[in-house]
Amino acid sequence: MGLFVPHFSPFVYSDLKVEEPGVLFFFSQLAFPAGALLFGTLSDKTLHIRRYLVIQIVLTSVFLTAFGLTKAGSLIQATIYISLMHFFIAGINPLINVSYLQNNLPSEKLGQVRMYGTIGFLIPNIVTVFFPVSRIILLILAAGFMALSLSLIYYLPSGRSLRSQNQQKVEFKQLLRLLFSPLFLFFLFIMFLFYFQFAPAEFIVSEYLREIKIQAWNIPLDSVSLAWVLSACSEIFFFSISPFILKRTGSLGMIAVAVLFGMLRYTLMILILPGSLWLIFIQILHGWHYGPAYLGSVLHAGEKAHPSRQATAQSAVLVLSKAAGAGWSGLILGNLAGNNNFVAVFSISLMVALAALLLLVSYYKVQKKIKFFVNDNQVV
């Protein structure tokens, strides 16, 4: 992912040169949580982990390669390939999280496990800072490294066992009961707002970073990779101290930290001009904009969901929050960015972040009175 995420938006805007990039962002985000929900639900129902991870890794590599080889201007073809890629990659993190949490490992250490993923993200960006290559090659290399991860998949447990006395199998009607929970819908809406304001950090920022020209010792550096090296380092630092923060803030406090850093980030970005060297250093805030929200939402879904339904609950959060939030943000703000409306994009993101923070305070007060999203025999 370290080869894919930083160079995704520059590839879309500068290599594919499609007329409506927002459409591509929109459908790719709809596919992402759909895949997470499917594979999370299948894992809950069958208690298998490894077999689904193998399927997802292989097909992610195939469709990422196809996306990287798409001809310029082919909006429909590119949208299909990237949507299928997101569909199959979507369930990987939820299944890895569940394999960790369901095997009696401490939840407060989950952030440190996630840190190793960020280190993996960091390494290729350090290399490409000094040895820039074409974005097409980067995407194909990303697919290749994804395929190589199959060699490590057998270190994960092949399946999982239920830790509770409730041995009922998951059904889609259980998911529907979850979606009719007012508390869960409240939480979903907050995360919808979070992902709406966060999406430009992945869809748009790299395209502005690409415009920055920088060199050291007369060597031209890749500004996109350099900025993401800084963001990965800050994320590693966050995850390394996340147990300390979690004990003092709780899962919802972690989400609040993410929103506050997002507000600071967008405020600073509004105050500078596109192409400014300072944009690279503002990217340091990315790790604290994303990391606490990722960890906080995963842990809060686990706290409010029945242990045997954690994958379903976590994936359901993605269905309406990441899909709708990042999807609509990509559609609206992605096209705005294509018209160089720099200030408008990040001003909207800042206002949405403020709304998310205010609602999170209200949710914190409400959820203290309710143990689970769904109670009694309908627990999900």
mmCIF file of C-alpha atoms in Angstrom:
data_model
loop_
_atom_site.group_PDB
_atom_site.id
_atom_site.type_symbol
_atom_site.label_atom_id
_atom_site.label_comp_id
_atom_site.label_asym_id
_atom_site.label_seq_id
_atom_site.Cartn_x
_atom_site.Cartn_y
_atom_site.Cartn_z
ATOM 1 C CA MET A 1 0.000 0.000 0.000
ATOM 2 C CA GLY A 2 2.987 2.276 0.446
ATOM 3 C CA LEU A 3 3.497 2.148 -3.311
ATOM 4 C CA PHE A 4 -0.206 2.614 -4.096
ATOM 5 C CA VAL A 5 -1.838 5.164 -1.781
ATOM 6 C CA PRO A 6 0.600 8.108 -2.187
ATOM 7 C CA HIS A 7 0.569 7.874 -5.980
ATOM 8 C CA PHE A 8 -3.098 7.008 -6.520
ATOM 9 C CA SER A 9 -4.456 10.530 -7.043
ATOM 10 C CA PRO A 10 -1.482 11.738 -9.164
ATOM 11 C CA PHE A 11 -2.014 8.665 -11.364
ATOM 12 C CA VAL A 12 -5.726 9.474 -11.733
ATOM 13 C CA TYR A 13 -5.260 13.195 -12.408
ATOM 14 C CA SER A 14 -1.995 13.196 -14.373
ATOM 15 C CA ASP A 15 -1.745 9.775 -16.061
ATOM 16 C CA LEU A 16 -5.315 8.631 -16.613
ATOM 17 C CA LYS A 17 -6.500 12.214 -17.195
ATOM 18 C CA VAL A 18 -10.152 11.216 -16.943
ATOM 19 C CA GLU A 19 -12.749 13.957 -17.291
ATOM 20 C CA GLU A 20 -14.611 13.184 -14.053
ATOM 21 C CA PRO A 21 -12.175 11.765 -11.465
ATOM 22 C CA GLY A 22 -14.833 12.090 -8.771
ATOM 23 C CA VAL A 23 -16.826 9.288 -10.421
ATOM 24 C CA LEU A 24 -13.862 6.920 -10.137
ATOM 25 C CA PHE A 25 -13.317 7.853 -6.478
ATOM 26 C CA PHE A 26 -17.027 7.444 -5.720
ATOM 27 C CA PHE A 27 -17.464 3.923 -7.077
ATOM 28 C CA SER A 28 -14.128 2.693 -5.740
ATOM 29 C CA GLN A 29 -15.235 3.715 -2.250
ATOM 30 C CA LEU A 30 -18.618 2.029 -2.612
ATOM 31 C CA ALA A 31 -16.824 -1.206 -3.483
ATOM 32 C CA PHE A 32 -14.436 -1.036 -0.534
ATOM 33 C CA PRO A 33 -16.923 -1.444 2.329
ATOM 34 C CA ALA A 34 -19.063 -3.850 0.325
ATOM 35 C CA GLY A 35 -16.093 -6.218 0.235
ATOM 36 C CA ALA A 36 -15.333 -5.646 3.909
ATOM 37 C CA LEU A 37 -18.919 -6.475 4.819
ATOM 38 C CA LEU A 38 -19.016 -9.615 2.680
ATOM 39 C CA PHE A 39 -15.746 -11.108 3.910
ATOM 40 C CA GLY A 40 -16.338 -10.007 7.499
ATOM 41 C CA THR A 41 -19.769 -11.635 7.510
ATOM 42 C CA LEU A 42 -18.450 -14.818 5.878
ATOM 43 C CA SER A 43 -15.720 -15.014 8.511
ATOM 44 C CA ASP A 44 -18.261 -14.613 11.312
ATOM 45 C CA LYS A 45 -20.460 -17.304 9.809
ATOM 46 C CA THR A 46 -17.813 -19.905 8.932
ATOM 47 C CA LEU A 47 -15.139 -18.938 11.509
ATOM 48 C CA HIS A 48 -12.519 -19.085 8.735
ATOM 49 C CA ILE A 49 -9.843 -16.427 8.284
ATOM 50 C CA ARG A 50 -6.969 -17.671 6.146
ATOM 51 C CA ARG A 51 -8.921 -18.953 3.152
ATOM 52 C CA TYR A 52 -10.626 -15.594 2.647
ATOM 53 C CA LEU A 53 -7.352 -13.701 2.992
ATOM 54 C CA VAL A 54 -5.781 -15.821 0.238
ATOM 55 C CA ILE A 55 -8.678 -15.076 -2.126
ATOM 56 C CA GLN A 56 -8.525 -11.362 -1.382
ATOM 57 C CA ILE A 57 -4.758 -11.018 -1.785
ATOM 58 C CA VAL A 58 -4.641 -12.840 -5.131
ATOM 59 C CA LEU A 59 -7.515 -10.901 -6.701
ATOM 60 C CA THR A 60 -6.315 -7.576 -5.287
ATOM 61 C CA SER A 61 -2.991 -8.096 -7.077
ATOM 62 C CA VAL A 62 -4.715 -8.984 -10.351
ATOM 63 C CA PHE A 63 -7.014 -5.959 -10.480
ATOM 64 C CA LEU A 64 -4.369 -3.509 -9.231
ATOM 65 C CA THR A 65 -2.123 -4.591 -12.111
ATOM 66 C CA ALA A 66 -5.003 -4.149 -14.555
ATOM 67 C CA PHE A 67 -5.689 -0.665 -13.165
ATOM 68 C CA GLY A 68 -2.051 0.353 -13.563
ATOM 69 C CA LEU A 69 -2.108 -0.720 -17.220
ATOM 70 C CA THR A 70 -5.311 1.155 -18.075
ATOM 71 C CA LYS A 71 -5.018 3.564 -21.006
ATOM 72 C CA ALA A 72 -5.422 7.307 -20.465
ATOM 73 C CA GLY A 73 -8.984 8.576 -20.721
ATOM 74 C CA SER A 74 -10.588 5.168 -20.068
ATOM 75 C CA LEU A 75 -12.852 6.234 -17.202
ATOM 76 C CA ILE A 76 -15.210 3.228 -17.247
ATOM 77 C CA GLN A 77 -12.443 0.632 -17.521
ATOM 78 C CA ALA A 78 -10.339 2.278 -14.815
ATOM 79 C CA THR A 79 -13.359 2.589 -12.515
ATOM 80 C CA ILE A 80 -14.206 -1.112 -12.893
ATOM 81 C CA TYR A 81 -10.645 -2.249 -12.157
ATOM 82 C CA ILE A 82 -10.065 0.020 -9.155
ATOM 83 C CA SER A 83 -13.504 -0.804 -7.738
ATOM 84 C CA LEU A 84 -12.818 -4.544 -7.927
ATOM 85 C CA MET A 85 -9.388 -3.980 -6.406
ATOM 86 C CA HIS A 86 -10.952 -2.101 -3.469
ATOM 87 C CA PHE A 87 -13.655 -4.753 -3.116
ATOM 88 C CA PHE A 88 -11.139 -7.539 -2.570
ATOM 89 C CA ILE A 89 -8.627 -5.607 -0.482
ATOM 90 C CA ALA A 90 -11.385 -4.349 1.816
ATOM 91 C CA GLY A 91 -11.735 -7.309 4.141
ATOM 92 C CA ILE A 92 -8.034 -7.828 4.820
ATOM 93 C CA ASN A 93 -7.713 -5.410 7.754
ATOM 94 C CA PRO A 94 -10.972 -6.485 9.479
ATOM 95 C CA LEU A 95 -9.976 -10.161 9.292
ATOM 96 C CA ILE A 96 -6.483 -9.472 10.618
ATOM 97 C CA ASN A 97 -7.998 -7.400 13.443
ATOM 98 C CA VAL A 98 -10.433 -10.185 14.315
ATOM 99 C CA SER A 99 -7.713 -12.847 14.211
ATOM 100 C CA TYR A 100 -5.884 -10.728 16.782
ATOM 101 C CA LEU A 101 -8.797 -9.845 19.065
ATOM 102 C CA GLN A 102 -10.444 -13.269 18.962
ATOM 103 C CA ASN A 103 -7.271 -15.061 20.031
ATOM 104 C CA ASN A 104 -7.233 -13.535 23.520
ATOM 105 C CA LEU A 105 -4.608 -10.913 22.720
ATOM 106 C CA PRO A 106 -4.870 -7.523 24.516
ATOM 107 C CA SER A 107 -6.894 -4.917 22.611
ATOM 108 C CA GLU A 108 -4.689 -2.091 23.893
ATOM 109 C CA LYS A 109 -1.784 -3.605 21.918
ATOM 110 C CA LEU A 110 -3.701 -3.634 18.616
ATOM 111 C CA GLY A 111 -2.267 -0.246 17.654
ATOM 112 C CA GLN A 112 1.274 -1.537 18.001
ATOM 113 C CA VAL A 113 0.446 -4.448 15.685
ATOM 114 C CA ARG A 114 -0.954 -1.950 13.171
ATOM 115 C CA MET A 115 2.321 -0.026 13.491
ATOM 116 C CA TYR A 116 4.182 -2.774 11.636
ATOM 117 C CA GLY A 117 1.873 -2.242 8.681
ATOM 118 C CA THR A 118 2.827 1.429 8.699
ATOM 119 C CA ILE A 119 6.520 0.491 8.738
ATOM 120 C CA GLY A 120 5.851 -1.587 5.628
ATOM 121 C CA PHE A 121 4.142 1.464 4.124
ATOM 122 C CA LEU A 122 7.167 3.625 4.974
ATOM 123 C CA ILE A 123 9.992 1.566 3.462
ATOM 124 C CA PRO A 124 9.093 1.798 -0.264
ATOM 125 C CA ASN A 125 8.462 5.530 0.073
ATOM 126 C CA ILE A 126 11.948 6.069 1.493
ATOM 127 C CA VAL A 127 13.342 4.330 -1.601
ATOM 128 C CA THR A 128 11.197 6.247 -4.100
ATOM 129 C CA VAL A 129 12.132 9.624 -2.567
ATOM 130 C CA PHE A 130 15.609 9.213 -4.057
ATOM 131 C CA PHE A 131 14.790 6.883 -6.954
ATOM 132 C CA PRO A 132 11.536 8.131 -8.489
ATOM 133 C CA VAL A 133 9.971 5.879 -11.112
ATOM 134 C CA SER A 134 6.825 6.159 -13.195
ATOM 135 C CA ARG A 135 3.526 5.793 -11.391
ATOM 136 C CA ILE A 136 2.518 2.896 -13.653
ATOM 137 C CA ILE A 137 5.554 0.901 -12.511
ATOM 138 C CA LEU A 138 4.800 1.796 -8.890
ATOM 139 C CA LEU A 139 1.281 0.368 -9.151
ATOM 140 C CA ILE A 140 2.538 -2.851 -10.748
ATOM 141 C CA LEU A 141 5.205 -3.189 -8.040
ATOM 142 C CA ALA A 142 2.491 -2.671 -5.418
ATOM 143 C CA ALA A 143 0.533 -5.557 -6.923
ATOM 144 C CA GLY A 144 3.649 -7.728 -6.886
ATOM 145 C CA PHE A 145 4.406 -7.079 -3.229
ATOM 146 C CA MET A 146 0.765 -7.771 -2.385
ATOM 147 C CA ALA A 147 1.109 -11.184 -4.019
ATOM 148 C CA LEU A 148 4.344 -11.846 -2.093
ATOM 149 C CA SER A 149 2.482 -11.340 1.189
ATOM 150 C CA LEU A 150 0.884 -14.736 0.557
ATOM 151 C CA SER A 151 4.114 -16.292 1.814
ATOM 152 C CA LEU A 152 3.352 -14.862 5.271
ATOM 153 C CA ILE A 153 -0.342 -15.659 5.407
ATOM 154 C CA TYR A 154 0.193 -19.040 7.035
ATOM 155 C CA TYR A 155 1.538 -17.409 10.170
ATOM 156 C CA LEU A 156 -2.023 -16.286 10.858
ATOM 157 C CA PRO A 157 -4.527 -18.726 12.373
ATOM 158 C CA SER A 158 -6.609 -20.586 9.800
ATOM 159 C CA GLY A 159 -9.784 -19.887 11.761
ATOM 160 C CA ARG A 160 -11.147 -18.638 15.048
ATOM 161 C CA SER A 161 -13.353 -19.774 17.890
ATOM 162 C CA LEU A 162 -16.195 -18.000 19.670
ATOM 163 C CA ARG A 163 -15.231 -16.636 23.069
ATOM 164 C CA SER A 164 -18.788 -16.260 24.358
ATOM 165 C CA GLN A 165 -21.538 -18.669 25.305
ATOM 166 C CA ASN A 166 -23.733 -17.371 22.513
ATOM 167 C CA GLN A 167 -22.920 -19.714 19.632
ATOM 168 C CA GLN A 168 -25.565 -18.495 17.190
ATOM 169 C CA LYS A 169 -24.478 -18.170 13.573
ATOM 170 C CA VAL A 170 -24.472 -14.786 11.966
ATOM 171 C CA GLU A 171 -27.278 -14.033 9.513
ATOM 172 C CA PHE A 172 -27.958 -10.971 7.424
ATOM 173 C CA LYS A 173 -31.007 -10.322 9.572
ATOM 174 C CA GLN A 174 -28.565 -9.776 12.451
ATOM 175 C CA LEU A 175 -26.923 -7.089 10.359
ATOM 176 C CA LEU A 176 -30.321 -5.511 9.691
ATOM 177 C CA ARG A 177 -31.031 -5.441 13.433
ATOM 178 C CA LEU A 178 -27.729 -3.696 13.920
ATOM 179 C CA LEU A 179 -28.614 -1.104 11.294
ATOM 180 C CA PHE A 180 -31.907 -0.398 13.062
ATOM 181 C CA SER A 181 -30.072 0.439 16.290
ATOM 182 C CA PRO A 182 -30.343 4.219 16.945
ATOM 183 C CA LEU A 183 -27.028 4.194 18.805
ATOM 184 C CA PHE A 184 -25.256 2.439 15.961
ATOM 185 C CA LEU A 185 -26.768 4.797 13.379
ATOM 186 C CA PHE A 186 -25.599 7.758 15.464
ATOM 187 C CA PHE A 187 -22.060 6.355 15.516
ATOM 188 C CA LEU A 188 -22.226 5.612 11.779
ATOM 189 C CA PHE A 189 -23.191 9.195 11.000
ATOM 190 C CA ILE A 190 -20.270 10.553 13.006
ATOM 191 C CA MET A 191 -17.883 8.252 11.149
ATOM 192 C CA PHE A 192 -19.572 9.249 7.866
ATOM 193 C CA LEU A 193 -18.632 12.858 8.611
ATOM 194 C CA PHE A 194 -15.121 11.806 9.607
ATOM 195 C CA TYR A 195 -14.486 9.950 6.352
ATOM 196 C CA PHE A 196 -16.060 12.754 4.309
ATOM 197 C CA GLN A 197 -13.565 15.254 5.698
ATOM 198 C CA PHE A 198 -10.680 12.758 5.668
ATOM 199 C CA ALA A 199 -11.065 11.631 2.037
ATOM 200 C CA PRO A 200 -9.243 14.634 0.508
ATOM 201 C CA ALA A 201 -6.193 13.599 2.549
ATOM 202 C CA GLU A 202 -5.949 10.494 0.354
ATOM 203 C CA PHE A 203 -7.694 11.498 -2.879
ATOM 204 C CA ILE A 204 -6.425 15.019 -3.399
ATOM 205 C CA VAL A 205 -3.392 16.010 -1.311
ATOM 206 C CA SER A 206 -0.882 13.941 -3.295
ATOM 207 C CA GLU A 207 -1.819 15.731 -6.512
ATOM 208 C CA TYR A 208 -0.879 19.058 -4.899
ATOM 209 C CA LEU A 209 2.285 17.521 -3.460
ATOM 210 C CA ARG A 210 3.283 16.474 -6.971
ATOM 211 C CA GLU A 211 3.547 20.140 -8.005
ATOM 212 C CA ILE A 212 6.293 20.833 -5.447
ATOM 213 C CA LYS A 213 9.830 20.767 -6.829
ATOM 214 C CA ILE A 214 12.509 19.897 -4.288
ATOM 215 C CA GLN A 215 16.087 18.652 -4.375
ATOM 216 C CA ALA A 216 18.888 17.832 -1.949
ATOM 217 C CA TRP A 217 22.590 17.691 -2.790
ATOM 218 C CA ASN A 218 21.580 18.492 -6.394
ATOM 219 C CA ILE A 219 19.464 15.332 -6.483
ATOM 220 C CA PRO A 220 15.794 15.838 -7.432
ATOM 221 C CA LEU A 221 13.541 14.240 -4.842
ATOM 222 C CA ASP A 222 10.048 12.832 -5.234
ATOM 223 C CA SER A 223 7.968 15.294 -3.215
ATOM 224 C CA VAL A 224 4.992 12.915 -2.966
ATOM 225 C CA SER A 225 7.061 10.089 -1.489
ATOM 226 C CA LEU A 226 8.917 12.466 0.848
ATOM 227 C CA ALA A 227 5.662 13.833 2.268
ATOM 228 C CA TRP A 228 4.302 10.335 2.831
ATOM 229 C CA VAL A 229 7.540 9.291 4.529
ATOM 230 C CA LEU A 230 6.894 12.050 7.062
ATOM 231 C CA SER A 231 3.256 11.026 7.475
ATOM 232 C CA ALA A 232 4.192 7.363 7.965
ATOM 233 C CA CYS A 233 6.795 8.291 10.585
ATOM 234 C CA SER A 234 4.207 10.293 12.534
ATOM 235 C CA GLU A 235 1.749 7.394 12.291
ATOM 236 C CA ILE A 236 4.383 4.953 13.568
ATOM 237 C CA PHE A 237 5.026 7.267 16.500
ATOM 238 C CA PHE A 238 1.301 7.420 17.238
ATOM 239 C CA PHE A 239 0.805 3.654 17.156
ATOM 240 C CA SER A 240 3.897 3.119 19.317
ATOM 241 C CA ILE A 241 2.353 5.206 22.120
ATOM 242 C CA SER A 242 -1.290 4.321 21.400
ATOM 243 C CA PRO A 243 -1.680 2.052 24.486
ATOM 244 C CA PHE A 244 -0.679 5.008 26.672
ATOM 245 C CA ILE A 245 -3.155 7.330 24.916
ATOM 246 C CA LEU A 246 -5.942 4.741 24.862
ATOM 247 C CA LYS A 247 -5.817 4.245 28.624
ATOM 248 C CA ARG A 248 -6.407 7.957 29.114
ATOM 249 C CA THR A 249 -8.855 8.775 26.338
ATOM 250 C CA GLY A 250 -10.763 5.573 25.583
ATOM 251 C CA SER A 251 -11.817 4.598 22.071
ATOM 252 C CA LEU A 252 -14.046 7.635 21.508
ATOM 253 C CA GLY A 253 -11.353 9.957 22.794
ATOM 254 C CA MET A 254 -9.060 8.540 20.131
ATOM 255 C CA ILE A 255 -11.556 9.511 17.432
ATOM 256 C CA ALA A 256 -11.770 13.018 18.910
ATOM 257 C CA VAL A 257 -7.974 13.308 18.728
ATOM 258 C CA ALA A 258 -8.119 12.387 15.031
ATOM 259 C CA VAL A 259 -10.786 14.992 14.282
ATOM 260 C CA LEU A 260 -8.849 17.722 16.106
ATOM 261 C CA PHE A 261 -5.688 16.959 14.162
ATOM 262 C CA GLY A 262 -7.733 16.999 10.961
ATOM 263 C CA MET A 263 -9.038 20.457 11.805
ATOM 264 C CA LEU A 264 -5.504 21.687 12.475
ATOM 265 C CA ARG A 265 -4.287 20.131 9.241
ATOM 266 C CA TYR A 266 -6.936 21.730 7.037
ATOM 267 C CA THR A 267 -6.582 25.106 8.731
ATOM 268 C CA LEU A 268 -2.869 25.144 7.933
ATOM 269 C CA MET A 269 -3.494 23.981 4.366
ATOM 270 C CA ILE A 270 -6.011 26.769 3.777
ATOM 271 C CA LEU A 271 -3.471 29.335 4.957
ATOM 272 C CA ILE A 272 -0.774 28.303 2.463
ATOM 273 C CA LEU A 273 -0.724 28.352 -1.312
ATOM 274 C CA PRO A 274 -0.736 25.213 -3.512
ATOM 275 C CA GLY A 275 2.787 24.196 -4.374
ATOM 276 C CA SER A 276 4.264 25.595 -1.161
ATOM 277 C CA LEU A 277 7.097 23.579 0.361
ATOM 278 C CA TRP A 278 5.290 23.752 3.709
ATOM 279 C CA LEU A 279 2.624 21.408 2.343
ATOM 280 C CA ILE A 280 5.144 18.565 2.648
ATOM 281 C CA PHE A 281 5.672 19.232 6.353
ATOM 282 C CA ILE A 282 1.960 19.630 7.074
ATOM 283 C CA GLN A 283 1.692 16.013 5.909
ATOM 284 C CA ILE A 284 3.273 15.058 9.257
ATOM 285 C CA LEU A 285 -0.203 15.544 10.731
ATOM 286 C CA HIS A 286 -1.602 12.763 8.527
ATOM 287 C CA GLY A 287 -0.610 9.992 10.933
ATOM 288 C CA TRP A 288 -2.518 11.639 13.773
ATOM 289 C CA HIS A 289 -5.432 12.509 11.513
ATOM 290 C CA TYR A 290 -5.954 8.869 10.506
ATOM 291 C CA GLY A 291 -4.357 6.597 13.123
ATOM 292 C CA PRO A 292 -6.500 7.506 16.161
ATOM 293 C CA ALA A 293 -9.738 7.314 14.148
ATOM 294 C CA TYR A 294 -8.836 3.928 12.683
ATOM 295 C CA LEU A 295 -7.926 2.456 16.055
ATOM 296 C CA GLY A 296 -10.745 4.172 17.943
ATOM 297 C CA SER A 297 -13.489 3.043 15.560
ATOM 298 C CA VAL A 298 -12.229 -0.563 15.500
ATOM 299 C CA LEU A 299 -12.075 -0.747 19.287
ATOM 300 C CA HIS A 300 -15.386 1.045 19.855
ATOM 301 C CA ALA A 301 -17.177 -1.317 17.470
ATOM 302 C CA GLY A 302 -15.654 -4.176 19.456
ATOM 303 C CA GLU A 303 -16.771 -2.677 22.766
ATOM 304 C CA LYS A 304 -20.353 -2.184 21.641
ATOM 305 C CA ALA A 305 -20.703 -5.388 19.601
ATOM 306 C CA HIS A 306 -20.983 -8.974 20.778
ATOM 307 C CA PRO A 307 -17.528 -10.673 20.632
ATOM 308 C CA SER A 308 -18.757 -13.226 18.088
ATOM 309 C CA ARG A 309 -19.914 -10.440 15.759
ATOM 310 C CA GLN A 310 -16.963 -8.077 15.821
ATOM 311 C CA ALA A 311 -16.075 -8.504 12.146
ATOM 312 C CA THR A 312 -19.652 -7.804 11.096
ATOM 313 C CA ALA A 313 -19.908 -4.707 13.293
ATOM 314 C CA GLN A 314 -16.558 -3.319 12.150
ATOM 315 C CA SER A 315 -17.402 -3.967 8.515
ATOM 316 C CA ALA A 316 -20.846 -2.417 8.909
ATOM 317 C CA VAL A 317 -19.181 0.767 10.130
ATOM 318 C CA LEU A 318 -17.358 0.845 6.802
ATOM 319 C CA VAL A 319 -20.557 0.259 4.828
ATOM 320 C CA LEU A 320 -22.267 3.524 5.676
ATOM 321 C CA SER A 321 -19.396 5.630 6.979
ATOM 322 C CA LYS A 322 -16.427 5.007 4.711
ATOM 323 C CA ALA A 323 -18.516 4.175 1.650
ATOM 324 C CA ALA A 324 -20.914 7.078 1.886
ATOM 325 C CA GLY A 325 -18.507 9.526 3.515
ATOM 326 C CA ALA A 326 -15.420 8.951 1.395
ATOM 327 C CA GLY A 327 -17.514 8.133 -1.669
ATOM 328 C CA TRP A 328 -19.538 11.338 -1.703
ATOM 329 C CA SER A 329 -16.498 13.344 -0.686
ATOM 330 C CA GLY A 330 -14.545 11.864 -3.582
ATOM 331 C CA LEU A 331 -17.358 12.622 -6.016
ATOM 332 C CA ILE A 332 -17.876 16.229 -4.888
ATOM 333 C CA LEU A 333 -14.440 17.326 -3.721
ATOM 334 C CA GLY A 334 -12.572 15.200 -6.273
ATOM 335 C CA ASN A 335 -14.133 17.148 -9.128
ATOM 336 C CA LEU A 336 -13.581 20.450 -7.287
ATOM 337 C CA ALA A 337 -9.892 19.591 -6.961
ATOM 338 C CA GLY A 338 -9.759 18.877 -10.676
ATOM 339 C CA ASN A 339 -10.774 22.513 -11.203
ATOM 340 C CA ASN A 340 -8.010 23.730 -8.830
ATOM 341 C CA ASN A 341 -10.432 24.913 -6.143
ATOM 342 C CA PHE A 342 -7.821 24.349 -3.430
ATOM 343 C CA VAL A 343 -9.265 26.585 -0.711
ATOM 344 C CA ALA A 344 -12.851 25.398 -1.285
ATOM 345 C CA VAL A 345 -11.911 21.709 -0.911
ATOM 346 C CA PHE A 346 -10.168 22.116 2.421
ATOM 347 C CA SER A 347 -12.606 24.721 3.774
ATOM 348 C CA ILE A 348 -15.472 22.255 3.301
ATOM 349 C CA SER A 349 -13.388 19.524 4.952
ATOM 350 C CA LEU A 350 -12.688 21.783 7.932
ATOM 351 C CA MET A 351 -16.378 22.591 8.473
ATOM 352 C CA VAL A 352 -17.378 18.924 8.269
ATOM 353 C CA ALA A 353 -14.662 18.019 10.803
ATOM 354 C CA LEU A 354 -16.059 20.589 13.225
ATOM 355 C CA ALA A 355 -19.558 19.100 12.865
ATOM 356 C CA ALA A 356 -18.158 15.609 13.540
ATOM 357 C CA LEU A 357 -16.449 16.805 16.720
ATOM 358 C CA LEU A 358 -19.619 18.404 18.108
ATOM 359 C CA LEU A 359 -21.678 15.279 17.423
ATOM 360 C CA LEU A 360 -18.994 13.050 18.956
ATOM 361 C CA VAL A 361 -19.311 14.940 22.242
ATOM 362 C CA SER A 362 -23.070 14.336 22.202
ATOM 363 C CA TYR A 363 -22.622 10.649 21.309
ATOM 364 C CA TYR A 364 -20.178 10.159 24.185
ATOM 365 C CA LYS A 365 -22.849 11.223 26.670
ATOM 366 C CA VAL A 366 -25.546 9.015 25.112
ATOM 367 C CA GLN A 367 -23.522 5.799 24.711
ATOM 368 C CA LYS A 368 -22.532 5.670 28.396
ATOM 369 C CA LYS A 369 -26.106 4.635 29.216
ATOM 370 C CA ILE A 370 -26.263 1.805 26.634
ATOM 371 C CA LYS A 371 -24.091 -1.321 26.865
ATOM 372 C CA PHE A 372 -24.509 -2.768 23.358
ATOM 373 C CA PHE A 373 -25.655 -1.517 19.976
ATOM 374 C CA VAL A 374 -28.287 -4.301 20.082
ATOM 375 C CA ASN A 375 -29.315 -6.003 23.326
ATOM 376 C CA ASP A 376 -30.485 -9.417 24.551
ATOM 377 C CA ASN A 377 -30.726 -12.195 21.956
ATOM 378 C CA GLN A 378 -30.384 -9.665 19.165
ATOM 379 C CA VAL A 379 -26.847 -8.725 20.164
ATOM 380 C CA VAL A 380 -24.632 -8.226 17.180
#
